PDB file of C-alpha atoms in Angstrom:
ATOM      1  CA  MET U 908       0.000   0.000   0.000  1.00  0.00           C
ATOM      2  CA  LYS U 909       1.344   3.375  -0.986  1.00  0.00           C
ATOM      3  CA  GLY U 910      -0.826   5.325   1.432  1.00  0.00           C
ATOM      4  CA  TRP U 911      -3.823   5.077   3.709  1.00  0.00           C
ATOM      5  CA  PRO U 912      -7.194   5.578   2.102  1.00  0.00           C
ATOM      6  CA  VAL U 913      -8.555   8.964   3.128  1.00  0.00           C
ATOM      7  CA  GLY U 914     -11.806   7.498   4.509  1.00  0.00           C
ATOM      8  CA  ILE U 915      -9.996   5.152   6.896  1.00  0.00           C
ATOM      9  CA  VAL U 916      -7.733   7.919   8.206  1.00  0.00           C
ATOM     10  CA  ARG U 917     -10.704  10.194   8.852  1.00  0.00           C
ATOM     11  CA  SER U 918     -12.633   7.465  10.646  1.00  0.00           C
ATOM     12  CA  GLN U 919      -9.620   6.798  12.871  1.00  0.00           C
ATOM     13  CA  GLU U 920      -9.329  10.513  13.668  1.00  0.00           C
ATOM     14  CA  SER U 921     -13.006  10.734  14.572  1.00  0.00           C
ATOM     15  CA  GLY U 922     -12.602   7.666  16.785  1.00  0.00           C
ATOM     16  CA  VAL U 923      -9.732   9.306  18.651  1.00  0.00           C
ATOM     17  CA  ARG U 924     -11.758  12.494  19.064  1.00  0.00           C
ATOM     18  CA  SER U 925     -14.723  10.587  20.454  1.00  0.00           C
ATOM     19  CA  GLN U 926     -12.426   8.870  22.958  1.00  0.00           C
ATOM     20  CA  GLU U 927     -11.042  12.261  24.033  1.00  0.00           C
ATOM     21  CA  SER U 928     -14.533  13.662  24.498  1.00  0.00           C
ATOM     22  CA  GLY U 929     -15.432  10.564  26.510  1.00  0.00           C
ATOM     23  CA  VAL U 930     -12.478  11.141  28.819  1.00  0.00           C
ATOM     24  CA  ARG U 931     -13.463  14.788  29.227  1.00  0.00           C
ATOM     25  CA  SER U 932     -17.026  13.846  30.103  1.00  0.00           C
ATOM     26  CA  GLN U 933     -15.711  11.406  32.719  1.00  0.00           C
ATOM     27  CA  GLU U 934     -13.530  14.159  34.207  1.00  0.00           C
ATOM     28  CA  SER U 935     -16.486  16.534  34.384  1.00  0.00           C
ATOM     29  CA  GLY U 936     -18.501  13.748  36.014  1.00  0.00           C
ATOM     30  CA  VAL U 937     -15.830  13.317  38.681  1.00  0.00           C
ATOM     31  CA  ARG U 938     -15.796  17.072  39.278  1.00  0.00           C
ATOM     32  CA  SER U 939     -19.568  17.149  39.667  1.00  0.00           C
ATOM     33  CA  GLN U 940     -19.338  14.286  42.176  1.00  0.00           C
ATOM     34  CA  GLU U 941     -16.697  16.212  44.142  1.00  0.00           C
ATOM     35  CA  SER U 942     -18.876  19.326  44.207  1.00  0.00           C
ATOM     36  CA  GLY U 943     -21.790  17.150  45.341  1.00  0.00           C
ATOM     37  CA  VAL U 944     -19.714  15.803  48.223  1.00  0.00           C
ATOM     38  CA  ARG U 945     -18.733  19.345  49.180  1.00  0.00           C
ATOM     39  CA  SER U 946     -22.359  20.469  49.179  1.00  0.00           C
ATOM     40  CA  GLN U 947     -23.239  17.495  51.397  1.00  0.00           C
ATOM     41  CA  GLU U 948     -20.449  18.457  53.807  1.00  0.00           C
ATOM     42  CA  SER U 949     -21.693  22.038  53.966  1.00  0.00           C
ATOM     43  CA  GLY U 950     -25.192  20.692  54.596  1.00  0.00           C
ATOM     44  CA  VAL U 951     -23.903  18.608  57.509  1.00  0.00           C
ATOM     45  CA  ARG U 952     -22.110  21.642  58.920  1.00  0.00           C
ATOM     46  CA  SER U 953     -25.269  23.728  58.738  1.00  0.00           C
ATOM     47  CA  GLN U 954     -27.151  20.945  60.541  1.00  0.00           C
ATOM     48  CA  GLU U 955     -24.475  20.872  63.254  1.00  0.00           C
ATOM     49  CA  SER U 956     -24.725  24.619  63.737  1.00  0.00           C
ATOM     50  CA  GLY U 957     -28.510  24.244  63.936  1.00  0.00           C
ATOM     51  CA  VAL U 958     -28.139  21.607  66.663  1.00  0.00           C
ATOM     52  CA  ARG U 959     -25.814  23.901  68.589  1.00  0.00           C
ATOM     53  CA  GLY U 960     -28.359  26.698  68.326  1.00  0.00           C
ATOM     54  CA  GLN U 961     -31.098  24.408  69.664  1.00  0.00           C
ATOM     55  CA  GLY U 962     -28.878  23.453  72.591  1.00  0.00           C
ATOM     56  CA  SER U 963     -28.489  27.081  73.603  1.00  0.00           C
ATOM     57  CA  VAL U 964     -32.276  27.533  73.435  1.00  0.00           C
ATOM     58  CA  VAL U 965     -32.801  24.532  75.737  1.00  0.00           C
ATOM     59  CA  THR U 966     -30.374  25.873  78.344  1.00  0.00           C
ATOM     60  CA  GLN U 967     -32.087  29.271  78.290  1.00  0.00           C
ATOM     61  CA  SER U 968     -35.509  27.695  78.852  1.00  0.00           C
ATOM     62  CA  LEU U 969     -34.193  25.617  81.758  1.00  0.00           C
ATOM     63  CA  VAL U 970     -32.745  28.721  83.380  1.00  0.00           C
ATOM     64  CA  GLY U 971     -36.121  30.399  83.006  1.00  0.00           C
ATOM     65  CA  LEU U 972     -37.840  27.493  84.795  1.00  0.00           C
ATOM     66  CA  ASP U 973     -35.481  27.775  87.751  1.00  0.00           C
ATOM     67  CA  SER U 974     -36.471  31.374  88.345  1.00  0.00           C
TER      68      SER U 974
END
């Protein structure tokens, strides 16, 4: 063979491009998972701060009962 047929070369190039786009979509999927984990962590922190706020309310009400 003197050279590759043009159609085969183009199909190989498009295959490589589709693989690259697949890798990029996987990377973006991993990033979205990481951001989801971060949002869950921030949600847990807000719940913890809410529990701490409730604890302070309970102590205030108990002090009021003593008086």
